PDB file of C-alpha atoms and ligand atoms in Angstrom:
ATOM      1  CA  MET A   5      91.423 104.165 106.936  1.00 97.00           C
ATOM      2  CA  ILE A   6      91.827 102.890 110.534  1.00 98.00           C
ATOM      3  CA  PHE A   7      95.085 101.475 111.802  1.00 98.00           C
ATOM      4  CA  ARG A   8      94.824  99.636 115.049  1.00 98.00           C
ATOM      5  CA  LEU A   9      97.500  98.432 117.410  1.00 98.00           C
ATOM      6  CA  LEU A  10      97.214  95.656 119.571  1.00 98.00           C
ATOM      7  CA  THR A  11     100.257  96.383 121.981  1.00 98.00           C
ATOM      8  CA  ILE A  12     101.200  95.721 125.789  1.00 98.00           C
ATOM      9  CA  PHE A  13     103.014  99.196 125.457  1.00 98.00           C
ATOM     10  CA  PRO A  14     100.691 101.342 124.208  1.00 97.00           C
ATOM     11  CA  GLU A  15     102.833 104.415 125.046  1.00 97.00           C
ATOM     12  CA  PHE A  16     105.115 103.273 122.732  1.00 96.00           C
ATOM     13  CA  PHE A  17     103.598 105.112 119.626  1.00 95.00           C
ATOM     14  CA  ARG A  18     103.346 108.480 121.252  1.00 90.00           C
ATOM     15  CA  GLY A  19     106.324 109.647 119.538  1.00 90.00           C
ATOM     16  CA  PRO A  20     106.239 108.016 116.264  1.00 90.00           C
ATOM     17  CA  PHE A  21     102.365 109.045 115.453  1.00 93.00           C
ATOM     18  CA  GLU A  22     102.780 112.712 116.840  1.00 93.00           C
ATOM     19  CA  HIS A  23     104.868 114.001 114.151  1.00 92.00           C
ATOM     20  CA  GLY A  24     104.717 114.675 110.619  1.00 92.00           C
ATOM     21  CA  VAL A  25     102.774 113.137 108.008  1.00 93.00           C
ATOM     22  CA  VAL A  26     100.729 110.465 109.782  1.00 93.00           C
ATOM     23  CA  ALA A  27      99.947 113.244 112.776  1.00 94.00           C
ATOM     24  CA  ARG A  28      99.031 115.479 110.163  1.00 94.00           C
ATOM     25  CA  ALA A  29      96.498 112.988 108.322  1.00 95.00           C
ATOM     26  CA  ALA A  30      95.196 111.745 111.457  1.00 94.00           C
ATOM     27  CA  GLN A  31      94.074 115.403 112.626  1.00 93.00           C
ATOM     28  CA  SER A  32      92.412 115.874 109.133  1.00 94.00           C
ATOM     29  CA  SER A  33      90.783 113.141 109.570  1.00 94.00           C
ATOM     30  CA  LEU A  34      92.295 111.182 106.167  1.00 96.00           C
ATOM     31  CA  LEU A  35      93.084 107.931 108.711  1.00 98.00           C
ATOM     32  CA  ARG A  36      92.581 107.181 112.332  1.00 97.00           C
ATOM     33  CA  ILE A  37      95.227 105.292 114.757  1.00 97.00           C
ATOM     34  CA  GLU A  38      93.423 103.537 117.640  1.00 98.00           C
ATOM     35  CA  ILE A  39      95.895 101.721 120.119  1.00 98.00           C
ATOM     36  CA  HIS A  40      94.260  98.993 121.936  1.00 98.00           C
ATOM     37  CA  ASN A  41      96.364  97.533 125.243  1.00 98.00           C
ATOM     38  CA  LEU A  42      96.426  93.967 125.327  1.00 98.00           C
ATOM     39  CA  ARG A  43      96.085  93.955 128.980  1.00 98.00           C
ATOM     40  CA  ASP A  44      92.515  94.990 128.798  1.00 98.00           C
ATOM     41  CA  TRP A  45      91.834  91.371 128.006  1.00 98.00           C
ATOM     42  CA  THR A  46      93.402  89.680 131.026  1.00 98.00           C
ATOM     43  CA  TYR A  47      91.345  89.006 133.898  1.00 98.00           C
ATOM     44  CA  ASP A  48      93.894  88.336 136.792  1.00 98.00           C
ATOM     45  CA  PHE A  49      95.470  90.939 139.051  1.00 98.00           C
ATOM     46  CA  HIS A  50      98.745  91.362 137.625  1.00 97.00           C
ATOM     47  CA  GLN A  51      96.963  91.541 134.077  1.00 98.00           C
ATOM     48  CA  SER A  52      99.518  88.668 132.592  1.00 98.00           C
ATOM     49  CA  VAL A  53      99.495  88.502 128.896  1.00 98.00           C
ATOM     50  CA  ASP A  54     102.594  85.827 128.685  1.00 98.00           C
ATOM     51  CA  ASP A  55     103.412  82.305 130.026  1.00 98.00           C
ATOM     52  CA  ARG A  56     106.084  79.799 130.111  1.00 97.00           C
ATOM     53  CA  PRO A  57     106.911  77.839 126.807  1.00 97.00           C
ATOM     54  CA  PHE A  58     105.717  74.319 126.639  1.00 98.00           C
ATOM     55  CA  GLY A  59     108.720  72.115 126.335  1.00 97.00           C
ATOM     56  CA  GLY A  60     110.813  74.740 128.430  1.00 96.00           C
ATOM     57  CA  GLY A  61     113.310  76.940 127.103  1.00 93.00           C
ATOM     58  CA  GLU A  62     114.137  80.798 127.510  1.00 89.00           C
ATOM     59  CA  GLY A  63     112.024  83.568 127.862  1.00 96.00           C
ATOM     60  CA  MET A  64     107.954  83.904 127.777  1.00 98.00           C
ATOM     61  CA  VAL A  65     105.293  83.456 124.956  1.00 98.00           C
ATOM     62  CA  LEU A  66     102.276  85.668 124.516  1.00 98.00           C
ATOM     63  CA  LYS A  67      99.258  83.790 125.594  1.00 98.00           C
ATOM     64  CA  PRO A  68      96.558  83.108 122.804  1.00 98.00           C
ATOM     65  CA  GLN A  69      93.659  84.003 124.743  1.00 98.00           C
ATOM     66  CA  PRO A  70      94.087  87.777 125.596  1.00 98.00           C
ATOM     67  CA  VAL A  71      95.133  87.911 121.650  1.00 98.00           C
ATOM     68  CA  PHE A  72      92.224  86.192 120.421  1.00 98.00           C
ATOM     69  CA  GLU A  73      89.626  87.796 122.978  1.00 98.00           C
ATOM     70  CA  ALA A  74      90.960  91.270 121.704  1.00 98.00           C
ATOM     71  CA  VAL A  75      90.802  90.737 118.010  1.00 98.00           C
ATOM     72  CA  GLU A  76      87.519  89.050 118.163  1.00 98.00           C
ATOM     73  CA  SER A  77      86.231  91.948 120.551  1.00 98.00           C
ATOM     74  CA  ILE A  78      87.724  94.407 117.931  1.00 98.00           C
ATOM     75  CA  PHE A  79      86.107  93.030 115.272  1.00 98.00           C
ATOM     76  CA  PRO A  80      83.121  91.353 116.461  1.00 98.00           C
ATOM     77  CA  GLN A  81      81.776  90.786 112.676  1.00 98.00           C
ATOM     78  CA  ARG A  82      84.926  90.602 110.875  1.00 98.00           C
ATOM     79  CA  ASP A  83      84.766  91.269 107.331  1.00 98.00           C
ATOM     80  CA  PRO A  84      87.764  89.791 105.507  1.00 98.00           C
ATOM     81  CA  ARG A  85      87.124  92.042 102.447  1.00 98.00           C
ATOM     82  CA  LYS A  86      87.352  95.078 104.821  1.00 98.00           C
ATOM     83  CA  GLN A  87      89.685  94.165 107.974  1.00 98.00           C
ATOM     84  CA  ARG A  88      92.940  92.823 107.755  1.00 98.00           C
ATOM     85  CA  VAL A  89      94.482  90.995 110.778  1.00 99.00           C
ATOM     86  CA  VAL A  90      98.456  91.464 110.657  1.00 98.00           C
ATOM     87  CA  LEU A  91     100.911  89.488 113.044  1.00 98.00           C
ATOM     88  CA  LEU A  92     104.319  91.293 113.259  1.00 98.00           C
ATOM     89  CA  SER A  93     106.838  88.473 113.186  1.00 98.00           C
ATOM     90  CA  ALA A  94     110.513  87.881 112.489  1.00 98.00           C
ATOM     91  CA  GLN A  95     109.232  84.942 110.512  1.00 97.00           C
ATOM     92  CA  GLY A  96     106.637  86.428 108.028  1.00 97.00           C
ATOM     93  CA  PRO A  97     106.978  87.420 104.419  1.00 98.00           C
ATOM     94  CA  LEU A  98     108.999  90.313 103.823  1.00 97.00           C
ATOM     95  CA  PHE A  99     107.220  93.854 103.723  1.00 98.00           C
ATOM     96  CA  ASN A 100     107.922  95.804 100.807  1.00 96.00           C
ATOM     97  CA  GLN A 101     106.341  98.971  98.868  1.00 95.00           C
ATOM     98  CA  ARG A 102     104.201  95.921  96.976  1.00 95.00           C
ATOM     99  CA  THR A 103     102.624  94.678 100.501  1.00 97.00           C
ATOM    100  CA  ALA A 104     102.192  98.445 101.331  1.00 97.00           C
ATOM    101  CA  ARG A 105     100.039  98.940  98.374  1.00 96.00           C
ATOM    102  CA  ARG A 106      98.055  95.926  98.868  1.00 97.00           C
ATOM    103  CA  LEU A 107      97.274  96.525 102.566  1.00 98.00           C
ATOM    104  CA  LEU A 108      96.026  99.905 101.174  1.00 98.00           C
ATOM    105  CA  GLU A 109      92.785  98.155  99.853  1.00 97.00           C
ATOM    106  CA  PHE A 110      91.573  97.004 103.171  1.00 98.00           C
ATOM    107  CA  GLU A 111      89.330  99.758 105.413  1.00 98.00           C
ATOM    108  CA  GLU A 112      91.005  98.779 109.017  1.00 98.00           C
ATOM    109  CA  LEU A 113      94.252  97.145 109.662  1.00 98.00           C
ATOM    110  CA  LEU A 114      94.993  95.486 112.898  1.00 99.00           C
ATOM    111  CA  LEU A 115      98.622  95.214 113.753  1.00 98.00           C
ATOM    112  CA  ILE A 116      99.552  92.428 116.535  1.00 99.00           C
ATOM    113  CA  CYS A 117     102.784  93.330 118.119  1.00 98.00           C
ATOM    114  CA  GLY A 118     104.683  90.467 119.723  1.00 98.00           C
ATOM    115  CA  ARG A 119     106.700  90.505 122.407  1.00 98.00           C
ATOM    116  CA  TYR A 120     108.998  88.323 124.496  1.00 98.00           C
ATOM    117  CA  GLU A 121     109.977  84.904 122.729  1.00 97.00           C
ATOM    118  CA  GLY A 122     107.186  85.680 120.522  1.00 97.00           C
ATOM    119  CA  VAL A 123     103.208  84.935 120.011  1.00 98.00           C
ATOM    120  CA  ASP A 124     101.639  81.413 120.785  1.00 98.00           C
ATOM    121  CA  GLU A 125     101.654  80.052 117.354  1.00 98.00           C
ATOM    122  CA  ARG A 126      97.734  79.292 117.338  1.00 98.00           C
ATOM    123  CA  VAL A 127      97.360  82.904 116.700  1.00 98.00           C
ATOM    124  CA  SER A 128      99.144  82.690 113.664  1.00 98.00           C
ATOM    125  CA  GLN A 129      97.631  79.659 112.521  1.00 98.00           C
ATOM    126  CA  HIS A 130      93.938  80.479 113.143  1.00 98.00           C
ATOM    127  CA  LEU A 131      93.435  84.357 114.003  1.00 98.00           C
ATOM    128  CA  ALA A 132      95.986  86.493 111.999  1.00 98.00           C
ATOM    129  CA  ASP A 133      95.512  86.921 108.225  1.00 98.00           C
ATOM    130  CA  GLU A 134      99.183  87.081 107.366  1.00 98.00           C
ATOM    131  CA  GLU A 135     102.514  87.292 109.121  1.00 98.00           C
ATOM    132  CA  ILE A 136     104.584  90.124 108.298  1.00 98.00           C
ATOM    133  CA  SER A 137     108.257  90.933 109.196  1.00 98.00           C
ATOM    134  CA  ILE A 138     110.086  94.258 108.239  1.00 98.00           C
ATOM    135  CA  GLY A 139     113.578  92.522 107.714  1.00 98.00           C
ATOM    136  CA  ASP A 140     115.783  89.678 108.300  1.00 98.00           C
ATOM    137  CA  TYR A 141     116.639  90.617 112.002  1.00 98.00           C
ATOM    138  CA  VAL A 142     114.839  90.132 115.252  1.00 98.00           C
ATOM    139  CA  LEU A 143     113.533  93.192 117.045  1.00 98.00           C
ATOM    140  CA  SER A 144     112.685  93.080 120.612  1.00 98.00           C
ATOM    141  CA  GLY A 145     108.943  93.840 119.912  1.00 98.00           C
ATOM    142  CA  GLY A 146     106.517  94.220 116.990  1.00 98.00           C
ATOM    143  CA  GLU A 147     105.494  98.021 117.971  1.00 98.00           C
ATOM    144  CA  LEU A 148     108.677  99.552 115.748  1.00 98.00           C
ATOM    145  CA  ALA A 149     107.653  96.864 112.926  1.00 98.00           C
ATOM    146  CA  ALA A 150     103.850  98.259 112.866  1.00 98.00           C
ATOM    147  CA  ALA A 151     104.787 101.921 112.854  1.00 98.00           C
ATOM    148  CA  VAL A 152     106.902 101.082 110.070  1.00 98.00           C
ATOM    149  CA  VAL A 153     103.666  99.415 108.408  1.00 98.00           C
ATOM    150  CA  VAL A 154     101.685 102.259 109.397  1.00 98.00           C
ATOM    151  CA  ASP A 155     103.732 104.962 108.033  1.00 97.00           C
ATOM    152  CA  SER A 156     104.416 103.424 104.668  1.00 97.00           C
ATOM    153  CA  VAL A 157     100.796 102.174 103.899  1.00 98.00           C
ATOM    154  CA  ALA A 158      99.312 105.920 105.404  1.00 97.00           C
ATOM    155  CA  ARG A 159     101.528 107.864 103.156  1.00 95.00           C
ATOM    156  CA  LEU A 160      99.669 105.925 100.263  1.00 96.00           C
ATOM    157  CA  ILE A 161      96.208 107.014 101.269  1.00 97.00           C
ATOM    158  CA  PRO A 162      95.273 109.681  98.608  1.00 96.00           C
ATOM    159  CA  GLY A 163      95.488 113.181 100.092  1.00 95.00           C
ATOM    160  CA  VAL A 164      97.901 112.382 102.705  1.00 95.00           C
ATOM    161  CA  LEU A 165     101.139 113.955 101.129  1.00 93.00           C
ATOM    162  CA  GLY A 166     100.712 117.287 100.332  1.00 82.00           C
ATOM    163  CA  ASN A 167     101.948 116.471  96.821  1.00 79.00           C
ATOM    164  CA  PRO A 168     100.337 113.415  95.338  1.00 73.00           C
ATOM    165  CA  ASP A 169     103.359 112.771  93.166  1.00 73.00           C
ATOM    166  CA  SER A 170     105.675 112.634  95.711  1.00 75.00           C
ATOM    167  CA  SER A 171     104.511 108.728  96.219  1.00 74.00           C
ATOM    168  CA  ILE A 172     104.433 108.416  92.612  1.00 73.00           C
ATOM    169  CA  GLN A 173     108.006 109.443  92.250  1.00 73.00           C
ATOM    170  CA  GLU A 174     109.822 107.896  94.655  1.00 83.00           C
ATOM    171  CA  SER A 175     111.485 104.458  95.611  1.00 88.00           C
ATOM    172  CA  PHE A 176     110.055 101.399  94.490  1.00 88.00           C
ATOM    173  CA  SER A 177     106.866 102.724  92.990  1.00 80.00           C
ATOM    174  CA  ASP A 178     107.354 102.396  89.217  1.00 65.00           C
ATOM    175  CA  LEU A 179     109.104  99.830  87.391  1.00 47.00           C
ATOM    176  CA  GLY A 180     108.337  96.933  89.796  1.00 57.00           C
ATOM    177  CA  GLN A 181     104.579  97.242  88.662  1.00 57.00           C
ATOM    178  CA  GLU A 182     105.602  96.021  84.974  1.00 53.00           C
ATOM    179  CA  THR A 183     108.397  93.785  85.895  1.00 54.00           C
ATOM    180  CA  GLY A 184     107.411  92.011  89.005  1.00 61.00           C
ATOM    181  CA  THR A 185     110.368  93.130  90.943  1.00 65.00           C
ATOM    182  CA  SER A 186     109.996  95.841  94.055  1.00 71.00           C
ATOM    183  CA  GLY A 187     110.473  98.750  91.942  1.00 86.00           C
ATOM    184  CA  ILE A 188     113.436 101.054  91.422  1.00 93.00           C
ATOM    185  CA  LEU A 189     115.111 103.476  93.600  1.00 95.00           C
ATOM    186  CA  ASP A 190     114.368 107.137  93.468  1.00 95.00           C
ATOM    187  CA  CYS A 191     116.771 109.416  91.756  1.00 95.00           C
ATOM    188  CA  PRO A 192     119.240 111.536  93.346  1.00 97.00           C
ATOM    189  CA  HIS A 193     118.016 114.813  94.826  1.00 97.00           C
ATOM    190  CA  TYR A 194     120.024 118.136  95.304  1.00 98.00           C
ATOM    191  CA  THR A 195     119.001 121.523  96.783  1.00 97.00           C
ATOM    192  CA  ARG A 196     121.123 124.827  97.235  1.00 97.00           C
ATOM    193  CA  PRO A 197     124.308 125.618  97.141  1.00 98.00           C
ATOM    194  CA  ALA A 198     124.905 124.682  93.511  1.00 98.00           C
ATOM    195  CA  VAL A 199     128.366 123.768  94.805  1.00 98.00           C
ATOM    196  CA  PHE A 200     129.370 122.801  98.126  1.00 98.00           C
ATOM    197  CA  ARG A 201     132.507 122.110  98.969  1.00 98.00           C
ATOM    198  CA  GLY A 202     133.450 121.985  95.574  1.00 98.00           C
ATOM    199  CA  TRP A 203     130.936 119.428  94.740  1.00 98.00           C
ATOM    200  CA  SER A 204     128.696 120.763  91.771  1.00 98.00           C
ATOM    201  CA  VAL A 205     124.833 119.400  91.230  1.00 98.00           C
ATOM    202  CA  PRO A 206     124.538 117.990  88.036  1.00 98.00           C
ATOM    203  CA  GLU A 207     124.335 120.852  85.194  1.00 98.00           C
ATOM    204  CA  VAL A 208     121.328 119.486  83.753  1.00 98.00           C
ATOM    205  CA  LEU A 209     119.099 120.334  86.961  1.00 98.00           C
ATOM    206  CA  LEU A 210     119.968 123.542  86.940  1.00 97.00           C
ATOM    207  CA  GLY A 211     119.054 124.557  83.405  1.00 96.00           C
ATOM    208  CA  GLY A 212     115.184 124.498  83.621  1.00 95.00           C
ATOM    209  CA  ASN A 213     114.788 122.308  80.635  1.00 98.00           C
ATOM    210  CA  HIS A 214     112.237 119.734  81.835  1.00 97.00           C
ATOM    211  CA  ALA A 215     112.300 117.288  79.374  1.00 98.00           C
ATOM    212  CA  GLU A 216     115.856 116.823  79.837  1.00 98.00           C
ATOM    213  CA  ILE A 217     115.454 116.857  83.507  1.00 98.00           C
ATOM    214  CA  ARG A 218     112.995 114.230  83.678  1.00 96.00           C
ATOM    215  CA  LYS A 219     115.189 112.284  81.249  1.00 97.00           C
ATOM    216  CA  TRP A 220     118.309 112.630  83.569  1.00 98.00           C
ATOM    217  CA  ARG A 221     116.279 111.519  86.516  1.00 96.00           C
ATOM    218  CA  ARG A 222     115.288 108.548  85.023  1.00 95.00           C
ATOM    219  CA  GLN A 223     118.694 107.496  84.040  1.00 96.00           C
ATOM    220  CA  ALA A 224     120.222 108.640  87.586  1.00 97.00           C
ATOM    221  CA  ALA A 225     117.412 106.352  89.188  1.00 95.00           C
ATOM    222  CA  LEU A 226     118.190 103.397  87.225  1.00 94.00           C
ATOM    223  CA  GLU A 227     121.990 103.835  87.397  1.00 96.00           C
ATOM    224  CA  LYS A 228     121.523 104.496  91.511  1.00 96.00           C
ATOM    225  CA  THR A 229     119.629 101.402  91.560  1.00 95.00           C
ATOM    226  CA  ARG A 230     121.743  99.364  89.284  1.00 95.00           C
ATOM    227  CA  ARG A 231     124.775 100.407  91.891  1.00 97.00           C
ATOM    228  CA  LEU A 232     122.815  99.992  95.235  1.00 97.00           C
ATOM    229  CA  ARG A 233     120.390  97.507  94.774  1.00 95.00           C
ATOM    230  CA  PRO A 234     121.326  95.430  91.701  1.00 94.00           C
ATOM    231  CA  GLU A 235     118.694  92.774  92.361  1.00 92.00           C
ATOM    232  CA  LEU A 236     115.850  95.025  92.036  1.00 91.00           C
ATOM    233  CA  LEU A 237     116.740  95.040  88.275  1.00 90.00           C
ATOM    234  CA  PRO A 238     117.383  91.398  87.730  1.00 75.00           C
ATOM    235  CA  ASN A 239     115.062  90.207  84.489  1.00 60.00           C
ATOM    236  CA  ALA A 240     113.307  93.356  84.080  1.00 54.00           C
ATOM    237  CA  PRO A 241     111.391  92.539  80.705  1.00 48.00           C
ATOM    238  CA  ILE A 242     110.376  95.901  79.676  1.00 46.00           C
ATOM    239  CA  GLY A 243     112.711  97.475  80.066  1.00 46.00           C
ATOM    240  CA  LEU A 244     116.144  97.284  80.137  1.00 45.00           C
ATOM    241  CA  GLU A 245     116.777  97.862  76.208  1.00 45.00           C
ATOM    242  CA  LYS A 246     114.163 100.586  76.536  1.00 47.00           C
ATOM    243  CA  ILE A 247     115.989 102.392  79.155  1.00 43.00           C
ATOM    244  CA  GLY A 248     119.097 101.973  77.743  1.00 42.00           C
ATOM    245  CA  LEU A 249     120.525  99.243  79.911  1.00 43.00           C
ATOM    246  CA  GLU A 250     121.700  96.014  79.173  1.00 45.00           C
ATOM    247  CA  LYS A 251     120.655  92.786  80.817  1.00 43.00           C
ATOM    248  CA  LYS A 252     122.771  91.403  83.460  1.00 41.00           C
ATOM    249  CA  GLY A 253     124.528  88.113  82.943  1.00 41.00           C
TER     250      GLY A 253
HETATM  251  N1  SAM B 106     111.637  84.446 119.009  1.00 92.50           N
HETATM  252  C1  SAM B 106     111.389  84.986 117.793  1.00 92.50           C
HETATM  253  C2  SAM B 106     112.140  84.350 116.362  1.00 92.50           C
HETATM  254  O1  SAM B 106     113.565  84.152 116.832  1.00 92.50           O
HETATM  255  O2  SAM B 106     111.636  84.713 115.639  1.00 92.50           O
HETATM  256  C3  SAM B 106     111.809  86.324 118.086  1.00 92.50           C
HETATM  257  C4  SAM B 106     110.708  87.042 118.840  1.00 92.50           C
HETATM  258  S1  SAM B 106     110.873  89.151 118.935  1.00 92.50           S
HETATM  259  C5  SAM B 106     112.005  89.051 120.366  1.00 92.50           C
HETATM  260  C6  SAM B 106     109.723  89.396 119.854  1.00 92.50           C
HETATM  261  C7  SAM B 106     108.517  90.087 118.858  1.00 92.50           C
HETATM  262  O3  SAM B 106     108.981  91.008 118.173  1.00 92.50           O
HETATM  263  C8  SAM B 106     107.905  89.017 117.747  1.00 92.50           C
HETATM  264  O4  SAM B 106     106.725  88.326 118.311  1.00 92.50           O
HETATM  265  C9  SAM B 106     107.309  90.487 116.834  1.00 92.50           C
HETATM  266  O5  SAM B 106     106.213  90.588 117.032  1.00 92.50           O
HETATM  267  C10 SAM B 106     108.429  91.311 116.886  1.00 92.50           C
HETATM  268  N2  SAM B 106     109.503  91.279 115.782  1.00 92.50           N
HETATM  269  C11 SAM B 106     110.873  90.777 116.291  1.00 92.50           C
HETATM  270  N3  SAM B 106     111.415  91.117 114.960  1.00 92.50           N
HETATM  271  C12 SAM B 106     110.509  91.584 113.742  1.00 92.50           C
HETATM  272  C13 SAM B 106     110.700  91.714 112.723  1.00 92.50           C
HETATM  273  N4  SAM B 106     111.842  91.463 111.730  1.00 92.50           N
HETATM  274  N5  SAM B 106     109.698  91.940 111.617  1.00 92.50           N
HETATM  275  C14 SAM B 106     108.508  92.037 112.511  1.00 92.50           C
HETATM  276  N6  SAM B 106     108.250  91.970 114.015  1.00 92.50           N
HETATM  277  C15 SAM B 106     109.488  91.448 114.522  1.00 92.50           C
END
């Protein structure tokens, strides 16, 4: 899969993609990351990408021209089944694991990183396939949000995680597929020592009975979800009786 980032701060991505899982995957050609400098599609001396907002008001707005030309030259024959253009925006639908799985279906993902007051609305209306927000808060730019999207999609690519089960047994990976929710949280994890400052690891995890451990992990994951993110278990049709929890309310 190829991830393309369109940004006015190409250096921003040096850190996030030079470490850990994504960096290893890029080295082993499981994915490719291409950074595109939006200023390469400007023609004036100052390479300006922004302008004042019509109607007045604070701040500057990213102009449509460099963004349109960038996308059109990166994808001269854009195939909507293989290439997806995403505008990072605080106003988009919220990104979650389900979105990450959906984006995995594309061969190339081009992420447009906004700055300033945002991007001329015509980019959202006539260029991007979709807008994505990573949460209900405002960041200074789309780069951090794009890094989040790349990281979470990349780790779903087969072969990227050393242990393929890791992405099956983690938060948001299972129940949601059957219930239409985002999935439940991961179970709690523990490592040595078995007793730390007087707090013990649950006995069952020390016993080596794998069936019991699986059962405990499932229950613990559900219990943690109910405690921390109850909205993830609203009308879970499969399952609340199957898994021994009553339906709420
Ligand atoms: N005026 C905009 C608003 O109130 O919605 C905020 C613009 S923000 C300062 C600049 C850029 O950061 C946006 O164009 C977008 O690309 C990015 N951004 C900010 N918050 C974001 C979020 N929650 N998710 C994704 N991108 C975000």
